[in-house]
Tab-separated table of C-alpha atoms in Angstrom:
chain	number	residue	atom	x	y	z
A	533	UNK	CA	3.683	99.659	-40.571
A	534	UNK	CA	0.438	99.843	-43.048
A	535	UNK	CA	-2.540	101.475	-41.156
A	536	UNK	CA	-3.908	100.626	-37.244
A	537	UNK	CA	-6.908	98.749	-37.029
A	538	UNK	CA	-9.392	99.425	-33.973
A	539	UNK	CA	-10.767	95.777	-32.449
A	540	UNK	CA	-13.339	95.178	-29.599
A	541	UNK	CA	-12.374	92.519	-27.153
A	542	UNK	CA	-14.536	91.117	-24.291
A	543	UNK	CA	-12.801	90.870	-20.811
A	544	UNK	CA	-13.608	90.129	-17.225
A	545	UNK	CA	-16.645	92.240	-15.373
A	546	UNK	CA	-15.434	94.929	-13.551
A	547	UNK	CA	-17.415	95.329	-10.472
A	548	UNK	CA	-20.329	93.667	-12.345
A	549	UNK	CA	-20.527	95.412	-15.184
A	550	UNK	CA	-19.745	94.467	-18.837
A	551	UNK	CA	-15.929	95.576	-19.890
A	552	UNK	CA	-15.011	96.080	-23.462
A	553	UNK	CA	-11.318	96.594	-24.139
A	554	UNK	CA	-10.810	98.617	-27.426
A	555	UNK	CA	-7.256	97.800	-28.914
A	556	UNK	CA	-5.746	99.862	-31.406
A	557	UNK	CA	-4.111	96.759	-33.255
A	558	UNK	CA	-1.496	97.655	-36.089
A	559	UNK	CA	-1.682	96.146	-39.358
A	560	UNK	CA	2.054	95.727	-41.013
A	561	UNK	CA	3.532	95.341	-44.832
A	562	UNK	CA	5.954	93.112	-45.802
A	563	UNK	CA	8.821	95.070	-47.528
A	564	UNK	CA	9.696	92.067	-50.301
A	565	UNK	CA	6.733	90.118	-50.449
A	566	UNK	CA	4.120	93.267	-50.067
A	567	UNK	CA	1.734	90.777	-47.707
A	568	UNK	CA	-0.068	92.457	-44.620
A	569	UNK	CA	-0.430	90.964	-41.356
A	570	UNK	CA	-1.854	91.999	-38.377
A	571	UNK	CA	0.448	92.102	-34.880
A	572	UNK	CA	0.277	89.509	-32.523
A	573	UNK	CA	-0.879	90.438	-28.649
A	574	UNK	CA	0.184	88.744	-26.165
A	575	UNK	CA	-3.119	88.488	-23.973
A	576	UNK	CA	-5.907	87.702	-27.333
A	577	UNK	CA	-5.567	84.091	-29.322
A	578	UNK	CA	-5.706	84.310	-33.106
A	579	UNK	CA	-9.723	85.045	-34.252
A	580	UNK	CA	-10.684	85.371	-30.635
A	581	UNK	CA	-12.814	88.273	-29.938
A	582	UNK	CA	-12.270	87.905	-25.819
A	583	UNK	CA	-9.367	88.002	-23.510
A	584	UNK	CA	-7.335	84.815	-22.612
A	585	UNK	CA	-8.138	85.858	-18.499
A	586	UNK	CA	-12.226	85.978	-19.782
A	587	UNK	CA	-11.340	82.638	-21.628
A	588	UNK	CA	-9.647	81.119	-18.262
A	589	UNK	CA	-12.680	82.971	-15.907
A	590	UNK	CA	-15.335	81.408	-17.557
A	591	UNK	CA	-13.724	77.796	-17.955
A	592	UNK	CA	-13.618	78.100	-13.604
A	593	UNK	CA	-17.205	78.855	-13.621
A	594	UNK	CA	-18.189	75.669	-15.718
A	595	UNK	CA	-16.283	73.853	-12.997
A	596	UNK	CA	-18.507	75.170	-10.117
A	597	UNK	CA	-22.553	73.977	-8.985
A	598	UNK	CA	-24.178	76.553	-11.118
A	599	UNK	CA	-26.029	76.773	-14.428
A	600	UNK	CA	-24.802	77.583	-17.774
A	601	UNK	CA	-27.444	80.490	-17.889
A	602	UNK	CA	-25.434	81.919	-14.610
A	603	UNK	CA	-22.316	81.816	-15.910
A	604	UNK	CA	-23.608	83.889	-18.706
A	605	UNK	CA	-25.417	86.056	-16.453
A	606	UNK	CA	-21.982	86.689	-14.324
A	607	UNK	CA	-19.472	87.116	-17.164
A	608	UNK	CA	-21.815	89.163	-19.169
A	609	UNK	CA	-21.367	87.536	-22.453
A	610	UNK	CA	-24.032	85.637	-24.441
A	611	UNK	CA	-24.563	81.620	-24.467
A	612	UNK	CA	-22.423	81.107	-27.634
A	613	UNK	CA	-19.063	81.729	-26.580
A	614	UNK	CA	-19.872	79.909	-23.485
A	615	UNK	CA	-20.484	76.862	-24.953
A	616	UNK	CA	-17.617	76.981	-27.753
A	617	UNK	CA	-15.312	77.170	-24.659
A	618	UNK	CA	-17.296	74.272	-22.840
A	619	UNK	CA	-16.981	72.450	-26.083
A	620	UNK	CA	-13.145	72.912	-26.330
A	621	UNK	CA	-11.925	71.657	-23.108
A	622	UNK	CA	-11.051	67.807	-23.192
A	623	UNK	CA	-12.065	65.596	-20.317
A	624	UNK	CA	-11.893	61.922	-20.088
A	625	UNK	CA	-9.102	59.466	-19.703
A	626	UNK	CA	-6.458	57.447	-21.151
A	627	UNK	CA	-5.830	54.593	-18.514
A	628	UNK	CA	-7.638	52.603	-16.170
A	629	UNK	CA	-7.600	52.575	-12.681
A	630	UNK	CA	-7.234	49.660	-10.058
A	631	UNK	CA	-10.939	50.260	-9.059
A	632	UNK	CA	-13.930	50.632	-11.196
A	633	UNK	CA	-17.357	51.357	-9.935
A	634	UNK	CA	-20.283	51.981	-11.901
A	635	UNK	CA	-23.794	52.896	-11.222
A	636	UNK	CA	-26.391	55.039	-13.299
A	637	UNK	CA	-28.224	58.203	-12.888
A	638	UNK	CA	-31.527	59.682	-14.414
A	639	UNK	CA	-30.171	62.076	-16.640
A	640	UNK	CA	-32.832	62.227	-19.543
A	641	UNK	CA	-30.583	63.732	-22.550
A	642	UNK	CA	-30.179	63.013	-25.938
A	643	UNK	CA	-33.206	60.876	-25.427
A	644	UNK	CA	-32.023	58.775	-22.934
A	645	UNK	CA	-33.554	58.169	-19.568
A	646	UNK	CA	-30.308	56.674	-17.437
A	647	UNK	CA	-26.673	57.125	-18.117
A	648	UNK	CA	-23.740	55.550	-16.444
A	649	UNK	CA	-21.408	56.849	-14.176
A	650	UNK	CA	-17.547	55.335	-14.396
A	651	UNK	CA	-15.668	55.846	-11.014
A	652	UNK	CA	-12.364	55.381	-9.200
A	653	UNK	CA	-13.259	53.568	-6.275
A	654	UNK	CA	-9.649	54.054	-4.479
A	655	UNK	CA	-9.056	57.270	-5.740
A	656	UNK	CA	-12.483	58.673	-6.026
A	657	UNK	CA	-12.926	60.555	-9.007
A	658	UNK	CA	-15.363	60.271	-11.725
A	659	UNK	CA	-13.485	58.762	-14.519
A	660	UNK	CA	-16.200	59.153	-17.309
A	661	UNK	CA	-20.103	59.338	-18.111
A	662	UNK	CA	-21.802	57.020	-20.799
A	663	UNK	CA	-24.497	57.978	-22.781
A	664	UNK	CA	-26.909	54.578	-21.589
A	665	UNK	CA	-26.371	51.858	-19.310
A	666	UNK	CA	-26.633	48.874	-22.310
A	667	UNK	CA	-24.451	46.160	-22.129
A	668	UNK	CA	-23.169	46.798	-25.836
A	669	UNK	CA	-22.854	50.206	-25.191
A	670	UNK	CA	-20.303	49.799	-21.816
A	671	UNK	CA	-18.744	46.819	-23.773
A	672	UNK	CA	-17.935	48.990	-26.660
A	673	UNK	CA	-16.489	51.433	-24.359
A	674	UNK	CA	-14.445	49.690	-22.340
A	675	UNK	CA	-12.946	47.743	-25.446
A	676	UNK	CA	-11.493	51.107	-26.558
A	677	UNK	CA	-8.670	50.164	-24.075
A	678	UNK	CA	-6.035	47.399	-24.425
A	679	UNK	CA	-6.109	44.099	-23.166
A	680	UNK	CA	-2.937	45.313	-20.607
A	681	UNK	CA	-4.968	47.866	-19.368
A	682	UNK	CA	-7.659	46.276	-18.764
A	683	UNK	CA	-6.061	43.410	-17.006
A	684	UNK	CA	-4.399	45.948	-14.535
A	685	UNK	CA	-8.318	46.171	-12.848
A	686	UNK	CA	-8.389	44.283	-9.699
A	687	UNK	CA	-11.892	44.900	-8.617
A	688	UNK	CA	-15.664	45.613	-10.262
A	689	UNK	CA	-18.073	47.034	-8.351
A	690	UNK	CA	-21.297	47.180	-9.133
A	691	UNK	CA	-24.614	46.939	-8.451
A	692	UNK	CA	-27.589	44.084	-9.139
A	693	UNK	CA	-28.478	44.875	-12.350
A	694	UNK	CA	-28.771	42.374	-14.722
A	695	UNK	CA	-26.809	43.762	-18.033
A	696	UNK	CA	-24.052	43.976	-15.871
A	697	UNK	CA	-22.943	40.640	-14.890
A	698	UNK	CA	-20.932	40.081	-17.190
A	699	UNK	CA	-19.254	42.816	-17.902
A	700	UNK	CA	-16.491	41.725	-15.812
A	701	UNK	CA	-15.168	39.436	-18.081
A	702	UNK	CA	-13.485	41.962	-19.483
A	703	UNK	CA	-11.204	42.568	-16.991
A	704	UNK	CA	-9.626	39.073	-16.563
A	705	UNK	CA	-8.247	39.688	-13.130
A	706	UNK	CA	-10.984	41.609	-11.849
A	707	UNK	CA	-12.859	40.555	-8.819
A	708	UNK	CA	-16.670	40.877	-9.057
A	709	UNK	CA	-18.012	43.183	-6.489
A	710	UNK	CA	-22.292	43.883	-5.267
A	711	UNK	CA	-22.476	46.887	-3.527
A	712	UNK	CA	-23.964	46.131	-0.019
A	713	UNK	CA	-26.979	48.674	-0.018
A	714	UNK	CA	-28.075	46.986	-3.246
A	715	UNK	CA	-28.659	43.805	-2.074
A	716	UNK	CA	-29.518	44.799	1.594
A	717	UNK	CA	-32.553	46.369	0.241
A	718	UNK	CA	-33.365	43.547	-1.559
A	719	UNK	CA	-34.760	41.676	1.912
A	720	UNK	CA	-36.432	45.051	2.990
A	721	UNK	CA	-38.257	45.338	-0.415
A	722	UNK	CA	-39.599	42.160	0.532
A	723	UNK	CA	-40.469	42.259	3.931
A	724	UNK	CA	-42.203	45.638	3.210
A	725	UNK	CA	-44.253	44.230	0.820
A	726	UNK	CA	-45.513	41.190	3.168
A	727	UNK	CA	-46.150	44.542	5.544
A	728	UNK	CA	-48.362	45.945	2.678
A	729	UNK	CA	-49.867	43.071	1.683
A	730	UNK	CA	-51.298	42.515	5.084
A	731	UNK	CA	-51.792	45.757	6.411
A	732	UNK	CA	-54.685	45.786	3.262
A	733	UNK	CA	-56.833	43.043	4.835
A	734	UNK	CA	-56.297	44.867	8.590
A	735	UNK	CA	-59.547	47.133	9.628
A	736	UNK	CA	-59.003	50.438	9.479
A	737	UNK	CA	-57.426	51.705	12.677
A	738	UNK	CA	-55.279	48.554	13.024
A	739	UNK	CA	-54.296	49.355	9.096
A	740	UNK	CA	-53.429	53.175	9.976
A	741	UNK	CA	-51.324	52.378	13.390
A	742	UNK	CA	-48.905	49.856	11.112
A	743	UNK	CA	-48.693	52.125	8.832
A	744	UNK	CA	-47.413	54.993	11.136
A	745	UNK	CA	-44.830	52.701	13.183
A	746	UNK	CA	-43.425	51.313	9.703
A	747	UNK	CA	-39.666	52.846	10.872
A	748	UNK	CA	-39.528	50.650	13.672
A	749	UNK	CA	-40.679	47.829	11.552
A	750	UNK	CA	-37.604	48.698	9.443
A	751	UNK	CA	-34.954	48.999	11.830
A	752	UNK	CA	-32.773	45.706	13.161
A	753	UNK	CA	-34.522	44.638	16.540
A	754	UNK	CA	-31.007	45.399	18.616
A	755	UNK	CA	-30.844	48.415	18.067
A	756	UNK	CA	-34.441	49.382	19.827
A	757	UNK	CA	-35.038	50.436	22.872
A	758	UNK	CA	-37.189	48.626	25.643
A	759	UNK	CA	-40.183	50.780	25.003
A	760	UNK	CA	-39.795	50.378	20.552
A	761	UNK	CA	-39.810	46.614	21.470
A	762	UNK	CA	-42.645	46.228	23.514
A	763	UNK	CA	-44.679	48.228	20.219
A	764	UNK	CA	-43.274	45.902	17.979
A	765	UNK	CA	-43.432	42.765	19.545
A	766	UNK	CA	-47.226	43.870	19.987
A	767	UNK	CA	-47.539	44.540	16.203
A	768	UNK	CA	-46.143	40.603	15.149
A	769	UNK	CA	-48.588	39.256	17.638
A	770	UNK	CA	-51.367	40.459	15.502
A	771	UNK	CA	-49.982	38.791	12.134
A	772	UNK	CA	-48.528	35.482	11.432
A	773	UNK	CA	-47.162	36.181	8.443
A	774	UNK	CA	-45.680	39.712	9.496
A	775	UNK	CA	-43.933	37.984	12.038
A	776	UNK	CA	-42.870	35.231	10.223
A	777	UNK	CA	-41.454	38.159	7.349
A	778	UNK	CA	-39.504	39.732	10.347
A	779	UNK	CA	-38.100	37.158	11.327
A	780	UNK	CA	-36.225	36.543	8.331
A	781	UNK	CA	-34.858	39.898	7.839
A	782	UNK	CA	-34.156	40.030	11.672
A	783	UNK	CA	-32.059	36.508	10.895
A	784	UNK	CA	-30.766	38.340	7.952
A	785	UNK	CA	-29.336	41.297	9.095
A	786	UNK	CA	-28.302	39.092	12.951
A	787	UNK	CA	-25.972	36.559	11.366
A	788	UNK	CA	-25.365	37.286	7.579
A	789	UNK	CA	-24.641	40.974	7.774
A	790	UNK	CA	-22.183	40.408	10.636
A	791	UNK	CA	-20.307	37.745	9.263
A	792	UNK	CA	-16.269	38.251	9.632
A	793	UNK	CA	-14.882	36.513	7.247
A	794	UNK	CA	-15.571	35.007	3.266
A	795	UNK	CA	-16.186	31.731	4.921
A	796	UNK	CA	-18.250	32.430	7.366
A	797	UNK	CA	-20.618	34.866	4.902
A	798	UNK	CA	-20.486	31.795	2.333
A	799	UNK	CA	-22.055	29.482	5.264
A	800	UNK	CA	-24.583	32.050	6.869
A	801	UNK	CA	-26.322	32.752	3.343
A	802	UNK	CA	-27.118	29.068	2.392
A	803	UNK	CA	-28.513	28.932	5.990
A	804	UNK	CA	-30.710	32.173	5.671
A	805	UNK	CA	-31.464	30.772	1.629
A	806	UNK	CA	-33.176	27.580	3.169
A	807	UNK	CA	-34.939	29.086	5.693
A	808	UNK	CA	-36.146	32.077	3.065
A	809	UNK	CA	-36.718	29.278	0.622
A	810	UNK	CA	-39.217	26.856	2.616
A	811	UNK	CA	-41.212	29.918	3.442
A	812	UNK	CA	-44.619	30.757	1.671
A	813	UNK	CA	-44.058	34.469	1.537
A	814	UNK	CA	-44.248	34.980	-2.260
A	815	UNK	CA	-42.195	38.590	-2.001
A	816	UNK	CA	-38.878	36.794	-0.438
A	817	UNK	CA	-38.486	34.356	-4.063
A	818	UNK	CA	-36.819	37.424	-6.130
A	819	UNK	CA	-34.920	38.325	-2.995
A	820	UNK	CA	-33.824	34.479	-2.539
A	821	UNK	CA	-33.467	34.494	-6.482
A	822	UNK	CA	-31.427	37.561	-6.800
A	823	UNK	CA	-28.604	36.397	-4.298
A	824	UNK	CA	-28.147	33.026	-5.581
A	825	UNK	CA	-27.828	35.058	-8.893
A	826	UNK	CA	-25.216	37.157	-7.887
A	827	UNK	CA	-23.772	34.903	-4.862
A	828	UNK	CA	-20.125	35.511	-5.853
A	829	UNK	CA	-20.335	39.376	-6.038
A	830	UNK	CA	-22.214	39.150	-2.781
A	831	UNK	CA	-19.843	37.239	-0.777
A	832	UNK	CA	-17.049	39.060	-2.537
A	833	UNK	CA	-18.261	42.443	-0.708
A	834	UNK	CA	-17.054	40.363	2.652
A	835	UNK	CA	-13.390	40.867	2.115
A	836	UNK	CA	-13.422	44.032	-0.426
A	837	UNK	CA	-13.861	47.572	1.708
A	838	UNK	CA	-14.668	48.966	-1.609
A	839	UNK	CA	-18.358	50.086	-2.418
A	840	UNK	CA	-20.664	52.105	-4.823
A	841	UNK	CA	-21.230	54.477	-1.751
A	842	UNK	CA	-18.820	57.050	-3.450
A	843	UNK	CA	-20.519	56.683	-7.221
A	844	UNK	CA	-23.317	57.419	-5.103
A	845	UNK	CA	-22.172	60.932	-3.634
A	846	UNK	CA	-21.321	61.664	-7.013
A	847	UNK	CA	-24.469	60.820	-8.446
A	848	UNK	CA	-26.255	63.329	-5.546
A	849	UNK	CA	-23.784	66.012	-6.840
A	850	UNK	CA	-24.858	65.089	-10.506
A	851	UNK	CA	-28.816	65.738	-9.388
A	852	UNK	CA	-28.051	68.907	-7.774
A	853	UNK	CA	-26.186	70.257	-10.933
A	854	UNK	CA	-28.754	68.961	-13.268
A	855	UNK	CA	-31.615	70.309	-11.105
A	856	UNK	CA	-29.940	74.205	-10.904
A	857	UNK	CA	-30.048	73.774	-15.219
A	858	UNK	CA	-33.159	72.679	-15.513
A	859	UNK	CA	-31.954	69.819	-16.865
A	860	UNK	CA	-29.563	68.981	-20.028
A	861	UNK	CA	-30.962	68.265	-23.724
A	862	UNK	CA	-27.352	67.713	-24.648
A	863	UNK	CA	-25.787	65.024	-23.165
A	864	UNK	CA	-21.975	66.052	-23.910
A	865	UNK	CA	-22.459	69.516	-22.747
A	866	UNK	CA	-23.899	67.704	-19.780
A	867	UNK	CA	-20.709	64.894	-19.336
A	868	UNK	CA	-18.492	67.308	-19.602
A	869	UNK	CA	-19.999	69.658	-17.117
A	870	UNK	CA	-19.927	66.636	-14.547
A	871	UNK	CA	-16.421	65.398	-15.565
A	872	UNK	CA	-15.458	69.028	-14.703
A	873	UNK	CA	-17.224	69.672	-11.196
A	874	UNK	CA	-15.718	66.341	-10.359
């Protein structure tokens, strides 16, 4: 043995207060070669100035809802080491799963306004987070895996956005999914603008009481009671074109919406696109135009239980962890903080 050598090492808060551990390392000497090297301990990695139970404390935290600036706070260390640790634990994945659902988020790092959220839509776990939502960008991405992978995906889900639509050609035996609240809101986008439109030319306590009952507007006629229909069938006596607006999203949500099987969804639409078509409500043509568009995903959703609804709920739990931050200016500190609560 040479000489002891006296090393401060970070370690978990004791009852909230900042622990030091002092170790009184020993430094030996090689008896043929003369070379000195310091003992190893058990407990502290090689050029670590913290504990491996700090290391494995800290690395729960970053899996939890709370802010980097918390976890800080409660392990009473600074940033740095914080974020070398966040920076050294791997995330992603190596193999696709049966089920891919994708939707993006406002995330507003690195520049970018939206980034894309990869899910397992049968197992539902986030799989990965992409830096934008281009086409070239998810393309690029997705080409990282091999053709046998890739052909192992069985269905796409995703919703009506128009860099996507293709994107399934990369999985050749993947069936082409819209998510149902995507194109549902398509027909009450335009039936609430037909509402606006005419509520403008309506004098002013006419204007007011249509705006205030908008929610029964809204819902499906069935599922009022006697008193909510007697105020709206007294609302679509005033306007024409109101009435005629509701009652295409009435025939929408009455026949389409509760059609059993592929066939039966496949002969509803073109019946509700005719009627919608040979209307002159200007705000149903990009609803009309939008599901011929995407007719195959949409009918697809008839016989596929799987939806974005999950992608969603992660995308809520994304918000919430990017709210309690104060936001990310670094998007892989902020992927792998989400691939990590997941």
């Amino acid at each position: 043995m040479h000489d002891y050598y006296k090393q401060k090492i970070k370690d978990i808060p004791i009852l909230g207060m900042k622990t030091i551990l002092v170790l009184n390392k020993r430094r030996y000497k090689c008896v043929n070669c003369g070379k000195r090297h310091y003992e190893k301990v058990p407990f502290l990695g090689k050029y670590q100035r913290m504990t491996m139970r700090l290391i494995l404390y800290i690395s729960a935290k970053l899996k939890e809802q709370r802010s980097l600036k918390n976890i800080c706070h409660e392990s009473k260390i600074s940033h740095t080491p914080v974020y070398s640790i966040l920076k050294e634990l791997a995330v992603g994945i190596n193999e696709l799963p049966e089920v891919i659902c994708i939707d993006e988020f406002k995330g507003n790092s690195n520049g970018h306004k939206y980034h894309l959220s990869i899910v397992d839509g049968k197992n539902n776990k986030i799989l990965d987070i992409l830096e934008t939502r281009t086409k070239d960008n998810i393309e690029k991405y997705f080409r990282k895996f091999s053709k046998k992978q890739r052909e192992s995906v069985r269905y796409f889900v995703t919703d009506m956005y128009k860099p996507y639509k293709n994107l399934v050609k990369l999985f050749p035996n993947a069936t082409l999914i819209i998510d149902k609240y995507h194109y549902i809101r398509q027909i009450m986008w335009a039936f609430e603008n037909v509402r606006k439109r005419r509520q403008k030319k309506m004098n002013k306590d006419l204007r007011i009481y249509f705006k205030r009952s908008k929610s029964l507007l809204r819902k499906p006629y069935n599922s009022l009671n006697s008193e909510e229909k007697i105020q709206v069938d007294t609302m679509l006596w005033y306007d024409d074109e109101i009435r005629q607006a509701y009652n295409i999203k009435e025939n929408y949500y009455s026949i389409f919406l509760k059609s059993k099987t592929y066939d039966e969804a496949k002969s509803n639409l073109s019946n509700w696109l005719l009627r919608a078509e040979n209307t002159n409500l200007k705000e149903y043509k990009e609803a009309v135009k939008s599901h011929i568009n995407w007719r195959i995903g949409i009918l697809n959703s008839f016989t596929v239980r799987y939806t974005n609804g999950v992608t969603e709920g992660f995308n809520n739990k994304i918000k919430v962890l990017k709210r309690l931050s104060y936001g990310f200016r670094n998007f892989e500190n902020f992927r792998k903080r989400i691939l990590l609560l997941a």
